Short mmCIF file of C-alpha atoms in Angstrom, two decimals:
data_model
loop_
_atom_site.label_atom_id
_atom_site.label_comp_id
_atom_site.label_asym_id
_atom_site.label_seq_id
_atom_site.Cartn_x
_atom_site.Cartn_y
_atom_site.Cartn_z
CA MET A 1 -13.52 158.72 218.06
CA LYS A 2 -16.32 159.44 220.53
CA LYS A 3 -13.88 159.18 223.43
CA ARG A 4 -11.49 161.60 221.75
CA ILE A 5 -14.26 164.13 221.26
CA TYR A 6 -15.12 163.81 224.94
CA GLY A 7 -11.45 164.36 225.72
CA THR A 8 -11.39 167.67 223.87
CA VAL A 9 -14.57 168.83 225.58
CA PHE A 10 -13.37 167.91 229.06
CA ILE A 11 -9.94 169.43 228.70
CA SER A 12 -11.57 172.67 227.54
CA ALA A 13 -13.90 172.53 230.53
CA LEU A 14 -11.00 172.10 232.93
CA LEU A 15 -9.20 175.03 231.37
CA VAL A 16 -12.25 177.24 231.82
CA LEU A 17 -12.89 176.23 235.41
CA GLY A 18 -9.29 176.01 236.46
CA GLY A 19 -8.10 179.13 234.77
CA CYS A 20 -5.63 177.12 232.91
CA ALA A 21 -6.07 171.59 230.78
CA GLU A 22 -2.05 153.97 228.91
CA ASP A 23 -0.49 143.14 232.77
CA LYS A 24 -2.14 141.46 234.94
CA ALA A 25 -3.95 142.88 237.92
CA GLU A 26 -1.58 143.37 240.81
CA PRO A 27 -2.40 142.93 244.52
CA SER A 28 -4.61 145.53 246.14
CA LYS A 29 -1.62 147.03 247.93
CA THR A 30 1.65 147.80 246.16
CA SER A 31 3.72 147.14 249.26
CA ASP A 32 6.99 147.57 247.42
CA LYS A 33 6.18 151.24 247.06
CA VAL A 34 5.69 152.92 250.39
CA VAL A 35 5.63 156.58 251.20
CA ALA A 36 8.90 156.34 253.11
CA GLU A 37 10.67 155.12 249.99
CA HIS A 38 9.01 157.82 247.94
CA GLY A 39 10.36 160.43 250.32
CA SER A 40 13.84 158.89 250.21
CA GLU A 41 13.93 158.94 246.42
CA ALA A 42 12.77 162.53 246.42
CA ALA A 43 15.53 163.50 248.83
CA LYS A 44 18.20 161.87 246.64
CA ALA A 45 17.00 163.84 243.64
CA GLN A 46 16.71 167.14 245.52
CA SER A 47 19.87 168.74 244.13
CA GLU A 48 18.91 167.90 240.54
CA THR A 49 15.38 169.19 241.11
CA THR A 50 16.66 172.44 242.59
CA ALA A 51 18.96 173.03 239.62
CA SER A 52 16.18 172.22 237.18
CA SER A 53 13.77 174.56 238.98
CA LYS A 54 16.32 177.36 238.90
CA ASP A 55 16.76 176.97 235.14
CA LYS A 56 13.01 176.91 234.63
CA LEU A 57 12.59 179.99 236.82
CA GLU A 58 15.11 181.93 234.74
CA GLU A 59 13.54 180.79 231.46
CA LEU A 60 10.04 181.83 232.53
CA THR A 61 11.23 185.16 233.89
CA LYS A 62 12.79 186.10 230.53
CA GLN A 63 9.31 186.44 229.00
CA PHE A 64 8.56 189.51 231.07
CA PRO A 65 9.65 193.03 230.07
CA SER A 66 12.63 194.45 231.95
CA LYS A 67 10.45 197.25 233.27
CA HIS A 68 8.37 196.27 236.27
CA PRO A 69 4.76 195.77 235.03
CA GLU A 70 2.28 197.77 237.07
CA SER A 71 -0.93 197.22 235.11
CA ILE A 72 -1.72 193.51 234.81
CA VAL A 73 -4.48 191.46 233.23
CA THR A 74 -4.63 187.72 233.85
CA THR A 75 -6.79 185.16 232.08
CA SER A 76 -6.35 182.53 234.82
CA VAL A 77 -8.12 181.97 238.14
CA SER A 78 -4.99 180.22 239.44
CA ILE A 79 -2.83 183.23 238.59
CA THR A 80 -5.44 185.63 239.99
CA GLU A 81 -5.11 183.77 243.28
CA MET A 82 -1.32 184.14 243.20
CA LEU A 83 -1.54 187.88 242.60
CA GLN A 84 -3.76 188.21 245.65
CA ILE A 85 -1.23 186.25 247.72
CA LEU A 86 1.47 188.70 246.59
CA ASN A 87 -0.80 191.67 247.37
CA VAL A 88 -0.83 192.73 243.71
CA LYS A 89 -4.17 193.94 242.36
CA PRO A 90 -4.65 193.39 238.61
CA VAL A 91 -6.78 195.59 236.36
CA GLY A 92 -8.45 192.59 234.72
CA ILE A 93 -9.31 189.04 235.78
CA PRO A 94 -11.22 186.14 234.20
CA THR A 95 -14.91 185.53 234.61
CA SER A 96 -15.34 182.31 236.58
CA THR A 97 -17.81 180.15 238.45
CA HIS A 98 -15.18 179.83 241.18
CA GLU A 99 -15.06 182.35 243.98
CA LEU A 100 -12.47 185.01 243.19
CA PRO A 101 -10.08 186.40 245.83
CA LYS A 102 -11.37 188.86 248.39
CA GLY A 103 -10.65 192.46 247.48
CA PHE A 104 -10.95 191.75 243.76
CA GLU A 105 -14.73 192.25 243.56
CA ASP A 106 -14.33 195.58 241.76
CA VAL A 107 -11.72 194.35 239.27
CA ALA A 108 -12.90 194.28 235.64
CA GLN A 109 -13.74 190.80 234.31
CA ILE A 110 -12.47 189.98 230.83
CA GLY A 111 -14.43 186.84 229.96
CA SER A 112 -13.62 183.15 230.21
CA PRO A 113 -10.01 181.91 230.43
CA ILE A 114 -10.06 180.37 226.94
CA GLU A 115 -12.37 182.91 225.28
CA PRO A 116 -11.33 186.29 226.72
CA ASP A 117 -12.83 189.53 225.46
CA VAL A 118 -9.84 191.02 223.64
CA GLU A 119 -11.50 194.41 223.20
CA LYS A 120 -12.08 194.56 226.95
CA ILE A 121 -8.46 193.64 227.60
CA VAL A 122 -7.16 196.33 225.26
CA SER A 123 -9.45 198.93 226.85
CA LEU A 124 -7.80 198.27 230.22
CA LYS A 125 -4.40 199.26 228.75
CA PRO A 126 -2.39 196.63 230.61
CA ASP A 127 1.40 196.53 230.66
CA ILE A 128 1.12 192.77 230.29
CA VAL A 129 -1.37 189.91 230.01
CA ILE A 130 -0.37 186.84 232.03
CA GLY A 131 -1.93 183.51 231.10
CA PRO A 132 -1.47 179.78 231.73
CA GLN A 133 1.26 178.12 229.68
CA SER A 134 -1.00 175.19 228.77
CA ILE A 135 -3.15 177.32 226.44
CA LYS A 136 -0.47 179.71 225.18
CA ASP A 137 -1.08 178.94 221.49
CA SER A 138 -4.82 179.45 221.77
CA LEU A 139 -4.53 182.74 223.65
CA ASP A 140 -1.76 184.06 221.42
CA LYS A 141 -4.00 183.69 218.38
CA LYS A 142 -6.63 185.84 220.04
CA ILE A 143 -4.35 188.46 221.60
CA LYS A 144 -1.45 188.82 219.13
CA ASN A 145 -3.10 191.56 217.04
CA SER A 146 -3.75 193.68 220.13
CA LYS A 147 -0.02 194.41 220.47
CA VAL A 148 -0.20 193.83 224.23
CA ASP A 149 2.79 192.13 225.88
CA THR A 150 2.09 188.60 227.07
CA ALA A 151 3.72 186.06 229.36
CA TYR A 152 2.73 182.49 230.10
CA ILE A 153 3.46 180.52 233.26
CA PRO A 154 2.66 176.88 234.15
CA THR A 155 -0.37 176.16 236.33
CA ASP A 156 -1.15 172.49 235.67
CA SER A 157 0.44 170.80 238.70
CA TYR A 158 1.20 171.64 242.32
CA ASP A 159 4.90 172.12 241.56
CA ASP A 160 3.97 174.29 238.56
CA LEU A 161 2.01 176.58 240.86
CA LYS A 162 4.93 176.95 243.26
CA ILE A 163 7.45 177.86 240.57
CA SER A 164 4.97 180.27 238.98
CA LEU A 165 4.49 182.02 242.30
CA GLU A 166 8.27 182.42 242.45
CA VAL A 167 8.30 183.85 238.93
CA LEU A 168 5.61 186.39 239.77
CA GLY A 169 7.38 187.27 242.98
CA LYS A 170 10.56 188.01 241.07
CA VAL A 171 9.08 190.07 238.21
CA LEU A 172 6.66 191.98 240.44
CA HIS A 173 9.27 192.76 243.11
CA LYS A 174 7.48 190.56 245.63
CA GLU A 175 10.18 187.95 246.19
CA THR A 176 9.95 188.03 249.98
CA GLU A 177 6.19 187.48 249.91
CA ALA A 178 6.54 184.60 247.45
CA LYS A 179 9.31 182.88 249.41
CA ASP A 180 7.47 183.27 252.71
CA TYR A 181 4.31 181.76 251.26
CA ILE A 182 6.15 178.83 249.70
CA ALA A 183 7.90 178.20 253.03
CA GLN A 184 4.49 178.02 254.71
CA LEU A 185 3.31 175.58 252.06
CA GLN A 186 6.38 173.42 252.56
CA GLU A 187 5.83 173.30 256.32
CA LYS A 188 2.21 172.17 255.90
CA GLU A 189 3.16 169.72 253.15
CA THR A 190 5.86 168.14 255.32
CA ALA A 191 3.40 167.69 258.18
CA VAL A 192 0.99 165.82 255.90
CA LEU A 193 3.70 163.60 254.41
CA ASP A 194 5.10 162.80 257.85
CA GLY A 195 1.64 161.58 258.81
CA VAL A 196 1.62 158.88 256.11
CA LYS A 197 5.25 157.76 256.31
CA GLY A 198 5.71 154.01 256.24
CA LYS A 199 2.18 153.29 255.08
CA ASP A 200 1.59 151.20 251.96
CA SER A 201 0.66 153.28 248.95
CA SER A 202 -2.16 152.52 246.53
CA LYS A 203 -2.74 152.30 242.81
CA VAL A 204 -5.07 155.21 242.12
CA MET A 205 -7.34 156.11 239.23
CA VAL A 206 -8.37 159.77 239.01
CA LEU A 207 -11.44 160.47 236.88
CA PHE A 208 -12.80 163.73 235.55
CA GLY A 209 -16.29 164.00 234.11
CA SER A 210 -19.83 162.79 234.69
CA GLY A 211 -22.24 160.13 233.50
CA GLU A 212 -20.76 157.99 230.74
CA SER A 213 -18.20 160.62 229.81
CA PHE A 214 -14.97 160.33 231.77
CA MET A 215 -11.31 161.09 231.25
CA LEU A 216 -8.45 159.65 233.27
CA MET A 217 -6.16 162.25 234.85
CA SER A 218 -2.42 161.58 235.06
CA GLU A 219 0.14 162.86 237.55
CA ASN A 220 0.71 165.81 235.20
CA THR A 221 -2.62 167.30 236.29
CA TYR A 222 -3.32 169.21 239.50
CA VAL A 223 -5.13 166.41 241.35
CA GLY A 224 -2.75 163.84 239.91
CA SER A 225 0.26 165.80 241.16
CA LEU A 226 -1.17 165.85 244.69
CA VAL A 227 -1.74 162.10 244.55
CA LYS A 228 1.86 161.64 243.39
CA LYS A 229 3.15 163.90 246.17
CA LEU A 230 1.58 161.49 248.66
CA GLY A 231 3.50 158.59 247.13
CA ALA A 232 0.56 156.84 245.47
CA THR A 233 0.77 155.23 242.03
CA ASN A 234 -1.30 156.73 239.21
CA ILE A 235 -2.46 154.02 236.82
CA VAL A 236 -2.20 156.36 233.83
CA ASN A 237 1.54 156.81 234.28
CA ASP A 238 2.63 153.58 235.93
CA VAL A 239 0.28 150.98 234.45
CA LEU A 240 -1.03 152.42 231.18
CA LYS A 241 2.38 154.03 230.54
CA SER A 242 0.95 157.26 229.16
CA SER A 243 2.57 160.68 229.56
CA GLU A 244 -0.55 162.58 228.51
CA ALA A 245 -2.31 164.75 231.09
CA TYR A 246 -5.77 163.45 230.15
CA VAL A 247 -6.46 160.02 228.67
CA PRO A 248 -9.80 158.75 227.29
CA MET A 249 -11.13 156.08 229.62
CA ASN A 250 -10.94 152.56 228.22
CA MET A 251 -12.79 149.91 230.24
CA GLU A 252 -10.38 147.10 229.38
CA ASP A 253 -7.37 149.15 230.46
CA VAL A 254 -9.04 150.08 233.75
CA VAL A 255 -9.93 146.47 234.54
CA THR A 256 -6.37 145.40 233.74
CA ALA A 257 -4.92 148.16 235.94
CA ASN A 258 -7.32 147.22 238.77
CA PRO A 259 -6.91 150.39 240.91
CA ASP A 260 -7.08 150.19 244.69
CA ALA A 261 -8.79 153.58 244.89
CA ILE A 262 -10.87 155.67 242.49
CA LEU A 263 -11.12 159.45 242.87
CA LEU A 264 -13.80 161.36 240.99
CA VAL A 265 -13.58 165.05 240.10
CA SER A 266 -16.93 166.33 238.86
CA HIS A 267 -18.57 169.74 238.66
CA GLY A 268 -21.37 170.32 241.15
CA ASP A 269 -22.53 168.23 244.10
CA PRO A 270 -19.87 165.55 244.77
CA THR A 271 -22.38 163.20 246.42
CA ALA A 272 -24.72 163.34 243.43
CA ALA A 273 -21.78 162.84 241.06
CA LEU A 274 -20.67 159.77 243.00
CA GLU A 275 -24.14 158.23 242.91
CA GLN A 276 -24.33 158.90 239.18
CA PHE A 277 -20.96 157.25 238.71
CA LYS A 278 -21.94 154.17 240.73
CA ALA A 279 -25.14 153.87 238.71
CA GLU A 280 -23.06 153.76 235.53
CA VAL A 281 -20.75 151.20 237.09
CA LYS A 282 -23.62 148.80 237.74
CA LYS A 283 -24.24 148.68 234.00
CA ASN A 284 -20.86 146.99 233.58
CA GLY A 285 -20.20 144.06 235.86
CA ALA A 286 -16.43 144.31 235.39
CA TRP A 287 -16.27 147.53 237.42
CA GLU A 288 -17.62 145.86 240.55
CA LYS A 289 -14.76 143.37 240.43
CA LEU A 290 -12.18 146.13 240.87
CA ASN A 291 -10.37 146.31 244.19
CA ALA A 292 -11.54 149.89 244.65
CA PHE A 293 -15.19 148.78 244.65
CA LYS A 294 -14.66 145.63 246.67
CA GLU A 295 -12.90 147.68 249.36
CA ASP A 296 -15.34 150.62 249.10
CA ARG A 297 -12.59 153.07 248.13
CA VAL A 298 -14.45 155.12 245.54
CA GLN A 299 -14.56 158.78 246.51
CA ALA A 300 -15.95 161.95 244.92
CA LEU A 301 -13.69 164.90 245.68
CA ASP A 302 -14.86 168.33 246.81
CA TYR A 303 -15.00 170.42 243.64
CA GLU A 304 -14.23 173.63 245.50
CA ILE A 305 -10.92 172.13 246.63
CA PHE A 306 -10.00 170.03 243.60
CA GLY A 307 -11.92 171.65 240.72
CA TYR A 308 -9.09 173.95 239.67
CA ALA A 309 -5.36 174.29 240.21
CA SER A 310 -5.14 176.26 243.44
CA ILE A 311 -1.93 177.01 245.31
CA GLU A 312 -4.01 178.32 248.20
CA LYS A 313 -6.01 175.09 248.56
CA ALA A 314 -3.23 172.63 247.70
CA THR A 315 -2.26 171.67 251.25
CA THR A 316 -5.92 171.24 252.19
CA GLY A 317 -6.15 168.96 249.17
CA LEU A 318 -3.15 166.97 250.37
CA GLU A 319 -4.73 166.57 253.80
CA GLN A 320 -8.02 165.33 252.36
CA LEU A 321 -6.31 162.94 249.95
CA SER A 322 -4.09 161.53 252.70
CA GLU A 323 -7.21 160.68 254.71
CA ILE A 324 -8.81 159.00 251.69
CA LEU A 325 -5.76 157.06 250.49
CA TYR A 326 -4.26 156.09 253.84
CA LYS A 327 -7.25 155.64 256.15
#
């Protein structure tokens, strides 16, 4: 029960900061899964993926009014970033500890992503409020009585961010800008993936939290999706067989999964977070038997890069992860 409570708290925290929120131990290297194979499988599925993305694009676009919205409020830092990329200035943006896009300093702030100030939103008289799909139900309950049009787009994973940028480009008449930006992303992404081709991938555990309170992050999260893009195996999906985005950490499951690398996402100073994590590990001898510890592959990630779902920082994230996972 305690773990489940922690799960609720941490998912809420990720939503606020990101603007969005289960064998025997195998060898330390899963040599049967290399990045080259990952790329080959992805290529074979390309036509299906393209068709699926097109359907999703059309479905998401239908939420928006036929008339081009000119006055926009967003409750998401991730979406705020996309609007800046498209050179669209909203009338309202979320309050956040993360640095907001340049040029948006004078834009009204409407409160936290999951607890927006509805009165403030209404006072801005927006044509539409755009929020993250992951907390649609929660936001709808708060906004529905305001009679303001709403639309929700996915922001949880890297691919979610790309399709959402396409959606915004289409409904805001900024299709060229969106396509150009995605093309730039693809070019940088390809360069990173080419750099790790043929290298053995790892079993990875991605943690979010601090102290004794941690959640495991699957490939359905932002950081998890970047790890997957690089061809690595996420123990949540491939060993624990869970489809949930966040899973309460269970020591026995982790020891059984025996990850080759452990990535820690924690608010604040990454070095301090890592030391705190290692101190907790020493309290349980089983942790030190994990391949990740024996091979010194436990890494705290830069919170400014990995602390929220960012389309602007995604390729930088891929570069940093490739250096950690394939050094």
